[in-house]
Coordinates of C-alpha atoms in Angstrom, one line a residue:
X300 CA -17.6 3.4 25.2
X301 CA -13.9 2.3 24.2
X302 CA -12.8 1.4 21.4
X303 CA -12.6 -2.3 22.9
X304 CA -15.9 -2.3 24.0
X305 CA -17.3 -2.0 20.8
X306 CA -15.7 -5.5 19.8
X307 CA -17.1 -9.1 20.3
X308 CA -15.0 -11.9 18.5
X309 CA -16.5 -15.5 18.5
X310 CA -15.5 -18.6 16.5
X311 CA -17.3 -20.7 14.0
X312 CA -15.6 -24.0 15.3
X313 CA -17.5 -25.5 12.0
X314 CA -15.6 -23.9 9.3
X315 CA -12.7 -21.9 11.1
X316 CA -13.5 -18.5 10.5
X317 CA -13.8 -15.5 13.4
X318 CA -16.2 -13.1 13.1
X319 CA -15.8 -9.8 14.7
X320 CA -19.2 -7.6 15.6
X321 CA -17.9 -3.7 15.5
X322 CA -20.2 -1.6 16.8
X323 CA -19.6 1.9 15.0
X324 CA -20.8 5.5 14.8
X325 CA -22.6 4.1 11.3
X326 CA -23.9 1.2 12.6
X327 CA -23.5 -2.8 13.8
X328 CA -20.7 -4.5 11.8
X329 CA -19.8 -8.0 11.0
X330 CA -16.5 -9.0 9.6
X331 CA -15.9 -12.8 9.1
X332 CA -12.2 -13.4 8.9
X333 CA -11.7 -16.7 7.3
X334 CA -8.5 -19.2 7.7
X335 CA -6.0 -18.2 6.1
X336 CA -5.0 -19.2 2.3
X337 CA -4.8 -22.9 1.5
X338 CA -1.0 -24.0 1.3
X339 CA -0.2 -25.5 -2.1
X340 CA -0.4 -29.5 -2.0
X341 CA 3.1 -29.4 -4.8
X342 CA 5.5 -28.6 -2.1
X343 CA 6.1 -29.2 1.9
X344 CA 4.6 -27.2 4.5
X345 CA 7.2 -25.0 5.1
X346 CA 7.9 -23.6 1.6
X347 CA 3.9 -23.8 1.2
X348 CA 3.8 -21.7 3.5
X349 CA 6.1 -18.9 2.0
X350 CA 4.3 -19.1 -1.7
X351 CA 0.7 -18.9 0.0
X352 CA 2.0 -15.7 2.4
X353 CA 3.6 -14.5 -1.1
X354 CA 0.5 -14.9 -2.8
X355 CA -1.8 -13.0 -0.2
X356 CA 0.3 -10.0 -0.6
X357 CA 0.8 -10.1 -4.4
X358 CA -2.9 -10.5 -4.6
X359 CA -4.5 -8.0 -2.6
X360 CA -1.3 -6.2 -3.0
X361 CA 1.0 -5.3 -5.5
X362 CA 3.3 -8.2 -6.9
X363 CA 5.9 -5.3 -7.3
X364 CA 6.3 -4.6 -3.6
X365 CA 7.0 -8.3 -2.5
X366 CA 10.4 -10.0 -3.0
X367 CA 11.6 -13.2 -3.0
X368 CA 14.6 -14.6 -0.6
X369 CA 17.7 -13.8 -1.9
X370 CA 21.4 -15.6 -1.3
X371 CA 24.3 -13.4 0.1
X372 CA 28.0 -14.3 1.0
X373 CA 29.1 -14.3 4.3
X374 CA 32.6 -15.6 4.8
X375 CA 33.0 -19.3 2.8
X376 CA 29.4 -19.7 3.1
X377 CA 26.1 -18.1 2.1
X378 CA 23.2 -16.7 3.9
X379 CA 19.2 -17.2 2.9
X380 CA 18.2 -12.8 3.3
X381 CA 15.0 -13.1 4.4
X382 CA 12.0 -15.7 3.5
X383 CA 10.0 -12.6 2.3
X384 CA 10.7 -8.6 2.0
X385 CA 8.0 -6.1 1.6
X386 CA 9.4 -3.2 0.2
X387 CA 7.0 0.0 -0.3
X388 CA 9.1 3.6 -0.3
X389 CA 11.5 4.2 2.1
X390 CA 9.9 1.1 4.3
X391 CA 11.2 -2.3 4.5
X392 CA 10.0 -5.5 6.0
X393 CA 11.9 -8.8 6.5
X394 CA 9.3 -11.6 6.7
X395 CA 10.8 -14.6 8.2
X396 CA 8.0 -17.2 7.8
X397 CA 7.8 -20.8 10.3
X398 CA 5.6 -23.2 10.0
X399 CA 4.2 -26.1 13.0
X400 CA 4.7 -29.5 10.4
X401 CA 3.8 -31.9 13.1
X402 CA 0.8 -32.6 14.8
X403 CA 0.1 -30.5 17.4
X404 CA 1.0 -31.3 21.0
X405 CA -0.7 -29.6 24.4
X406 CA -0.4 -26.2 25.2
X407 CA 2.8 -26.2 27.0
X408 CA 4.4 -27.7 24.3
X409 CA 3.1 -25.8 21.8
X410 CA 4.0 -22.2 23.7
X411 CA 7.3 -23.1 23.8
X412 CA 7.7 -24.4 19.9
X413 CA 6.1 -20.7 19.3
X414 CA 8.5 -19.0 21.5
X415 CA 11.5 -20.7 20.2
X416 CA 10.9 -20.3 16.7
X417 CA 9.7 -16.3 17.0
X418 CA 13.0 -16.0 18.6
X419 CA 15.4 -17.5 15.7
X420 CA 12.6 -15.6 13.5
X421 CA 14.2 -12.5 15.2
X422 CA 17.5 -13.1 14.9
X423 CA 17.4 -14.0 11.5
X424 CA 15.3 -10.9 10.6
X425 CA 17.8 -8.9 12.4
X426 CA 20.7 -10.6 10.4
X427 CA 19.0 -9.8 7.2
X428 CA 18.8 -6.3 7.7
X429 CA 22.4 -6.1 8.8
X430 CA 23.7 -8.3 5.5
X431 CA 21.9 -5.5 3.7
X432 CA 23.2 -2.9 5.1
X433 CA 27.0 -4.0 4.2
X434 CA 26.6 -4.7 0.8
X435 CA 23.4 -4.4 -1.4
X436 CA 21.7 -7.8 -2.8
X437 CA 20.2 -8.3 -6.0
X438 CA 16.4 -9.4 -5.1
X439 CA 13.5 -10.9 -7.4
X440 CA 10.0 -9.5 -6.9
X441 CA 6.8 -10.7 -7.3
X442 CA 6.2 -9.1 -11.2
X443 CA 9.8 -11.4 -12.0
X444 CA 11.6 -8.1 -11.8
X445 CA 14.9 -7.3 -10.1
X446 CA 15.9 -4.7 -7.7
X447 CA 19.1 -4.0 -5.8
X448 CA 18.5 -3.5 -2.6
X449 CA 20.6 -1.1 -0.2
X450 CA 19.7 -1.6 3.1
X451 CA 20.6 1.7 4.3
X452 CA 18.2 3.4 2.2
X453 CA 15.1 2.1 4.0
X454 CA 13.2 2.2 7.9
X455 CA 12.7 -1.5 8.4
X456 CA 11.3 -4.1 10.5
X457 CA 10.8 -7.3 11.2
X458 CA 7.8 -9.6 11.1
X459 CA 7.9 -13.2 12.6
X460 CA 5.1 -14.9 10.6
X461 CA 3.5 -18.2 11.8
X462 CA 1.6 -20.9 10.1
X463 CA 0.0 -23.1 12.8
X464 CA -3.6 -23.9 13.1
X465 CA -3.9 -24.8 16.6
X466 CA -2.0 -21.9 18.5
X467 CA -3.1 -22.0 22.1
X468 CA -5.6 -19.1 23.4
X469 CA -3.5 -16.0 25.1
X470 CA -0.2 -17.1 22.9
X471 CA 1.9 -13.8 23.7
X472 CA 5.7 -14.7 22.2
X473 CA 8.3 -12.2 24.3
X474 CA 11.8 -11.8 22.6
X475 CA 14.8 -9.4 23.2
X476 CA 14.8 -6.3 20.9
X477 CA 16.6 -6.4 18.1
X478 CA 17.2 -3.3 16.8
X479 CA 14.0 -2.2 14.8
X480 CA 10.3 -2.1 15.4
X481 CA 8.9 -6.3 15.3
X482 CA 5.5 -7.8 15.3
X483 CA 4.7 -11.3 15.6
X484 CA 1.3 -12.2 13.6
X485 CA -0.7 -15.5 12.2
X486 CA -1.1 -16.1 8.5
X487 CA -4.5 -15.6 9.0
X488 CA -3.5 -11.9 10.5
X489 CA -1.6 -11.9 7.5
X490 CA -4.0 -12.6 5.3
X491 CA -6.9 -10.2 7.1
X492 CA -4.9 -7.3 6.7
X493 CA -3.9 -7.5 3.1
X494 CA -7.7 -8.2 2.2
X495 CA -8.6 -5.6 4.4
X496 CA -6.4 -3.2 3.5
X497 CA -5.4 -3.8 -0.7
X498 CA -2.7 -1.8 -0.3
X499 CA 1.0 -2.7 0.4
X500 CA 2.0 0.9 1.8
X501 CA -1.1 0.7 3.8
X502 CA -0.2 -2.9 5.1
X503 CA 4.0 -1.8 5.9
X504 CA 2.6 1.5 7.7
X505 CA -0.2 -0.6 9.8
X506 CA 2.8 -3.1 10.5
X507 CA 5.3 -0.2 11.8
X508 CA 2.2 0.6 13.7
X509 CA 1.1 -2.5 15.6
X510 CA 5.0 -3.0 16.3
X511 CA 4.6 0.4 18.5
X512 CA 2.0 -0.9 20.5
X513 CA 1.3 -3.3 23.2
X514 CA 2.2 -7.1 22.8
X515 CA -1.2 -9.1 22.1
X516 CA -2.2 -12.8 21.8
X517 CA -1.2 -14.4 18.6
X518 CA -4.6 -14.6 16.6
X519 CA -6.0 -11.4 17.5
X520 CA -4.3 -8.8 15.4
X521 CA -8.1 -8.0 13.7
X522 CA -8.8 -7.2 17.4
X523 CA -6.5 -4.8 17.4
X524 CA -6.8 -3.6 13.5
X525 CA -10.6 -2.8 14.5
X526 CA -8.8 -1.0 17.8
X527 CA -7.4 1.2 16.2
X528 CA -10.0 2.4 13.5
X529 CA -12.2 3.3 16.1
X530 CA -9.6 5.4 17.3
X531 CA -9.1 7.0 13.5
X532 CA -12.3 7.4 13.0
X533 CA -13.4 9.6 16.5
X534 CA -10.1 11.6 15.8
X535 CA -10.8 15.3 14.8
X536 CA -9.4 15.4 11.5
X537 CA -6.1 17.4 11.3
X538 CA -6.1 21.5 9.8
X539 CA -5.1 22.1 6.6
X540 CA -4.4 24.9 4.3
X541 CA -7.3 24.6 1.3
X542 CA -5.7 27.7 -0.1
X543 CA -2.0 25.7 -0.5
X544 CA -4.5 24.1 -4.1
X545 CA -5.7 27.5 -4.6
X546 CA -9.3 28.9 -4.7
X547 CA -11.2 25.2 -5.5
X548 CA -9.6 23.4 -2.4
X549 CA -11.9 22.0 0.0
X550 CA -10.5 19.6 3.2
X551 CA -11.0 15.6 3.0
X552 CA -10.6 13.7 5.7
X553 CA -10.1 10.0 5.9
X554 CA -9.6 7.8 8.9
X555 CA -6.1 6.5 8.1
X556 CA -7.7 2.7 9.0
X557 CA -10.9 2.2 7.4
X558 CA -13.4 -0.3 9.4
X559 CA -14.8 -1.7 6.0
X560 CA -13.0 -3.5 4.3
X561 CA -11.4 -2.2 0.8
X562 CA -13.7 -2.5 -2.0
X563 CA -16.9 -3.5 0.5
X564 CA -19.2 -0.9 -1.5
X565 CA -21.9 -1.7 -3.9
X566 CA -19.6 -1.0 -6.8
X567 CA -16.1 -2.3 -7.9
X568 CA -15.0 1.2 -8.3
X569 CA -11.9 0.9 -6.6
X570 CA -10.9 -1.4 -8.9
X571 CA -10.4 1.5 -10.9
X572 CA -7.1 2.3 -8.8
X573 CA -5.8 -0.9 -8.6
X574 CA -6.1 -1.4 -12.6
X575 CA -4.3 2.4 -13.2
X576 CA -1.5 0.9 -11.2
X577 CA -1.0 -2.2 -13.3
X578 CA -1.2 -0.1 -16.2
X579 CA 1.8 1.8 -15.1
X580 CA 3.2 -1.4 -13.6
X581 CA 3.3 -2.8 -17.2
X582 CA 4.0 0.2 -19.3
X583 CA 7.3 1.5 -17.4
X584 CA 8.2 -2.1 -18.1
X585 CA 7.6 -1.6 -21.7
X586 CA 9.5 1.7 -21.6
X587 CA 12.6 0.3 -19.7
X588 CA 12.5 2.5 -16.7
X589 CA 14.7 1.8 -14.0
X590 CA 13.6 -0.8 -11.6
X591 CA 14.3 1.8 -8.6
X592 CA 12.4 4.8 -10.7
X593 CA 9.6 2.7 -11.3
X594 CA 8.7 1.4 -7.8
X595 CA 9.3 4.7 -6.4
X596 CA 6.4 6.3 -8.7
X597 CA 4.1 2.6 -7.7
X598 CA 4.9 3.6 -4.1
X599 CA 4.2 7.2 -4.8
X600 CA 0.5 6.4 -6.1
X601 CA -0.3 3.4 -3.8
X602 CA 0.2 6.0 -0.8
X603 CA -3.7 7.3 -2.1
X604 CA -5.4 6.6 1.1
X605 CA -7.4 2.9 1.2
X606 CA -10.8 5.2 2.4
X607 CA -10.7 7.2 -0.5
X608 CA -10.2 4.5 -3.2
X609 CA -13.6 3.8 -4.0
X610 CA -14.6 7.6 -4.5
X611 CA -11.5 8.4 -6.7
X612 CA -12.2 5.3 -8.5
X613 CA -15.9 6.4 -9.3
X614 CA -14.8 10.2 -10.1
X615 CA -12.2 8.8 -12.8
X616 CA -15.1 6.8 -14.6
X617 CA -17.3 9.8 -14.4
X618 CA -14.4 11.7 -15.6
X619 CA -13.6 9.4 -18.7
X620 CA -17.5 9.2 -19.7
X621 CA -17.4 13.1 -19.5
X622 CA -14.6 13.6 -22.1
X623 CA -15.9 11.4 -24.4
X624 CA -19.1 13.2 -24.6
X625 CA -16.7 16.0 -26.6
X626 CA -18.0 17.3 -30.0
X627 CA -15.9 15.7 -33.1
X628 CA -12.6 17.4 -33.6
X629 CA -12.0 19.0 -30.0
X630 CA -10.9 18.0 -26.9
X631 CA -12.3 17.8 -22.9
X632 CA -10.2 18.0 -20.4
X633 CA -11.1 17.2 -16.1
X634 CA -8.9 17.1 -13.9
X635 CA -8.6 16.4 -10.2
X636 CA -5.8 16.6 -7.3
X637 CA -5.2 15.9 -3.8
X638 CA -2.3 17.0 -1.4
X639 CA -1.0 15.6 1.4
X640 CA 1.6 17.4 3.7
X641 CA 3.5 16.2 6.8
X642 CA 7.1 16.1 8.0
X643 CA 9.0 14.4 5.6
X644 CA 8.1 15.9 2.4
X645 CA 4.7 17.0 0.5
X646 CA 2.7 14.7 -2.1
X647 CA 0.5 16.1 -4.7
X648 CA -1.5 13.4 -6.7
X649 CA -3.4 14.6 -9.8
X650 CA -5.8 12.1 -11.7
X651 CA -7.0 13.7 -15.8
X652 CA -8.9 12.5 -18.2
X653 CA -8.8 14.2 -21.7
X654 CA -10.7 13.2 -25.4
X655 CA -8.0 11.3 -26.5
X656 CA -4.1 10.8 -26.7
X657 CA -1.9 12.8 -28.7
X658 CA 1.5 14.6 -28.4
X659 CA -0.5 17.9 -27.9
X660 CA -2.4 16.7 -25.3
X661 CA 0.6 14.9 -23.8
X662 CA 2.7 17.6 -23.7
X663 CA -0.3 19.4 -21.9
X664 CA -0.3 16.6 -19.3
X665 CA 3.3 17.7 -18.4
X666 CA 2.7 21.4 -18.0
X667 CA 0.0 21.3 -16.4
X668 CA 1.8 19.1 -13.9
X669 CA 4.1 21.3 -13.7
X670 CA 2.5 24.2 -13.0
X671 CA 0.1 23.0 -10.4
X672 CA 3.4 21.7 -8.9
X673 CA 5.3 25.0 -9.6
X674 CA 2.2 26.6 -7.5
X675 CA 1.8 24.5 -4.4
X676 CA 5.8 24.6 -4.0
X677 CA 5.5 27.9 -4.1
X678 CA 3.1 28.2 -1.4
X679 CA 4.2 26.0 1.1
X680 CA 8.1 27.4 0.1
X681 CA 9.1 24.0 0.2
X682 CA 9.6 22.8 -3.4
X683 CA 12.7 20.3 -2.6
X684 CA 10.2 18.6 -0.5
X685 CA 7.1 18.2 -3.4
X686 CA 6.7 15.3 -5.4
X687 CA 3.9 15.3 -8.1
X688 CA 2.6 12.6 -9.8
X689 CA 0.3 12.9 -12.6
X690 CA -1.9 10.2 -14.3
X691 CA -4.0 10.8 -17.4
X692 CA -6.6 9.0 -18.6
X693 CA -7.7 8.9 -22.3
X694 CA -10.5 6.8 -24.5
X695 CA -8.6 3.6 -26.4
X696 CA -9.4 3.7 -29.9
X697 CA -8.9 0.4 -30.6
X698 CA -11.4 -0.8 -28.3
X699 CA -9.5 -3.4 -26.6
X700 CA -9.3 -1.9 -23.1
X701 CA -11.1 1.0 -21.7
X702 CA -8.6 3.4 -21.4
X703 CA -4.8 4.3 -22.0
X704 CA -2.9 5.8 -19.4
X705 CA -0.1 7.9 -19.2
X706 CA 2.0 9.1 -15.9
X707 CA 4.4 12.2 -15.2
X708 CA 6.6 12.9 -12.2
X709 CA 7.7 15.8 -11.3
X710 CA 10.0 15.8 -7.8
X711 CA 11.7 19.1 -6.4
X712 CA 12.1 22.6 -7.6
X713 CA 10.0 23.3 -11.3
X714 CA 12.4 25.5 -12.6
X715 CA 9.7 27.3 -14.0
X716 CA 10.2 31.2 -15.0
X717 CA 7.6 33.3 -13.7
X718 CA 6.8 34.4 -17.2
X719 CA 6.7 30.6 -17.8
X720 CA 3.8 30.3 -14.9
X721 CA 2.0 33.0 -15.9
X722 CA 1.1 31.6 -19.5
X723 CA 0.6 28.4 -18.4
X724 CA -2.0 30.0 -15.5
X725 CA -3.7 31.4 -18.7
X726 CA -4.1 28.0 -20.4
X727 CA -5.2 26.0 -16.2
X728 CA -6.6 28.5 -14.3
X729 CA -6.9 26.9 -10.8
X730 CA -10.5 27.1 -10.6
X731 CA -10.9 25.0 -13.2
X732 CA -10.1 21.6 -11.1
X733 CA -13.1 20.2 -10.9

């Protein structure tokens, strides 16, 4: 069986919504995808349009990852850069957002309204990218902060985004390439995927995806999304070195596209994630890092894979119940790491939770970040590639929130001695991740 003969798609002409049935190696599937997000009744379609697709992704999302338009010079004039720019890494993508605000017309007409205005979509993503690239713009994002953006140091695309209610069965728009990988998709598409998903990275690198693949009908990116799950999840999962996290390494694999959707299970644990990363959202706020320094440390931890959310999420409340458990007067510690390598560099991710916060245990948090990274850049002999990012967790003793969390980067060489490594090996053995 293909992957596209494990799909049915029908309509439920009463309230709007498609309903895939997925037929999986677990089971039979049903994912109702509903309209997409209600415009707000203050404005006129077309700007409606922009705040409701700006809401979707700051919702399920990350505010911090989705920027406003922003004004730029060109000649005596200005230029409008962009309705929307997803921003996640070293990925970019200019959302140029049209909306149908007259009543529909037949088929014909309709096709060619959809054709023309994916076209100008195009051009004006294209123009975007190309302002950006001569001269950085100051842009706003969704948390009110502001980042200058240089558009040389990002891979971007461009995403013609449609708000129309009645587009025409088999709607394929065709325009001349531009450039740089572009997709066409439906607010509703918009929508699915961001709900699907809950992860801005995950959404950009779906995005770059799609745009590699064939042209489909306007309306049936789920379709496709569902696709290519089926194909991540019969995929043999890739080989990888357990011994690159020492003795206590064991392989996890994770289809990179889950087929239920983020946060489905029967707890809210992957909640857990999302609320560590407003935590650190907020608190390098507070601290006054640099708007650049602190996306690129929310990018770094919203690369966690969407599949695994829910178990990390559970493992970090386990964790934190654990610690507490600690006699009066000393102190737990667990700790837990996962490393992903590929081309372009090496990420190591390690999630702790210790008895409570103090500047002994914080200044533990930073060696032992430093020598787990010290050891896997070591092994793989690529330290300039490794970034590490470590989050701790610790009981709040004021009992207004749950936890307090605190985060530690590490990027390149350690600059560790080896007598350095060896004591702090004395204090972390590696079998002791757990």
């Amino acid at each position: 069986m293909t992957a596209s003969d494990a799909l049915w798609r029908f309509t439920d002409t009463d309230s709007d919504s498609v309903s895939l049935i997925v037929e999986t190696s677990a089971g039979t599937h049903v994912r109702r995808i509903p309209p997409a997000m209600p415009l707000p009744a203050d404005v006129e379609p077309g700007i409606g349009a922009e705040k409701a697709a700006h809401t979707a992704a700051a919702t399920w999302g990350l505010p911090d990852f989705v920027f406003q338009s922003s004004l730029a010079r060109k000649g005596s004039g200005q230029r409008e850069l962009g309705d929307r720019l997803l921003l996640s890494g070293n990925r970019g993508a200019v959302i140029q957002i049209k909306s149908r605000t007259v009543k529909p017309k037949g088929d014909a007409e309709e096709r060619a309204w959809i054709q023309k205005v994916t076209k100008k979509a195009m051009s004006q993503a294209k123009g975007t990218v190309r302002m950006l690239r001569l001269q950085a713009a100051d842009m706003v994002n969704g948390r009110g902060t502001t980042l200058s953006v240089a558009g040389n140091a990002y891979e971007w695309m461009a995403v013609s985004l449609l708000d129309h209610n009645h587009v025409p069965d088999a709607t394929v728009p065709t325009f001349e390439p531009i450039g740089i990988p572009a997709l066409t998709l439906t607010r509703r598409d918009w929508d699915f995927l961001f709900d699907q998903l809950r992860s801005t990275t995950a959404v950009l690198d779906y995005l770059f995806r799609a745009a590699g693949e064939t042209p489909i009908a306007l309306g049936d990116e789920p379709v496709r999304y569902y696709e290519l799950a089926a194909a991540d999840a019969a995929a043999p999962p890739e080989d990888v070195d357990t011994k690159l996290v020492g003795p206590s390494g064991r392989p996890f694999s994770t289809p990179l596209l889950p087929q239920v959707p983020a946060g489905a299970g029967q707890t809210n644990s992957h909640l857990v994630i999302r609320a560590v990363l407003e935590d650190l959202a907020t608190c390098m706020l507070r601290d006054a890092i640099s708007e650049s320094d602190r996306l690129t440390v929310l990018a770094d931890l919203d690369r966690l894979p969407v599949g695994m959310r829910e178990e990390w999420g559970q493992l970090l409340l386990d964790m934190l119940d654990d610690v507490e458990q600690a006699p009066q007067g000393h102190i737990k510690w667990r700790a837990r790491r996962q490393l992903h390598t590929e081309a372009d560099g090496d990420r190591q991710m390690l999630f702790v939770c210790a008895t409570r916060f103090d500047k002994y245990v914080e200044a533990g948090l930073g060696n032992y970040v430093m020598l787990r990274h010290h050891q896997v850049g070591e092994r793989t002999g690529r330290p300039e590639s490794l970034c590490s990012v470590g989050v701790m967790l610790t009981p709040n003793a004021s009992g207004n929130r749950p936890w307090d969390t605190t985060l530690v980067r590490i990027q390149g060489s350690s600059g560790l001695t080896p007598e350095e490594a060896g004591e702090f090996g004395k204090l972390w053995p590696e079998d002791s991740d757990a």
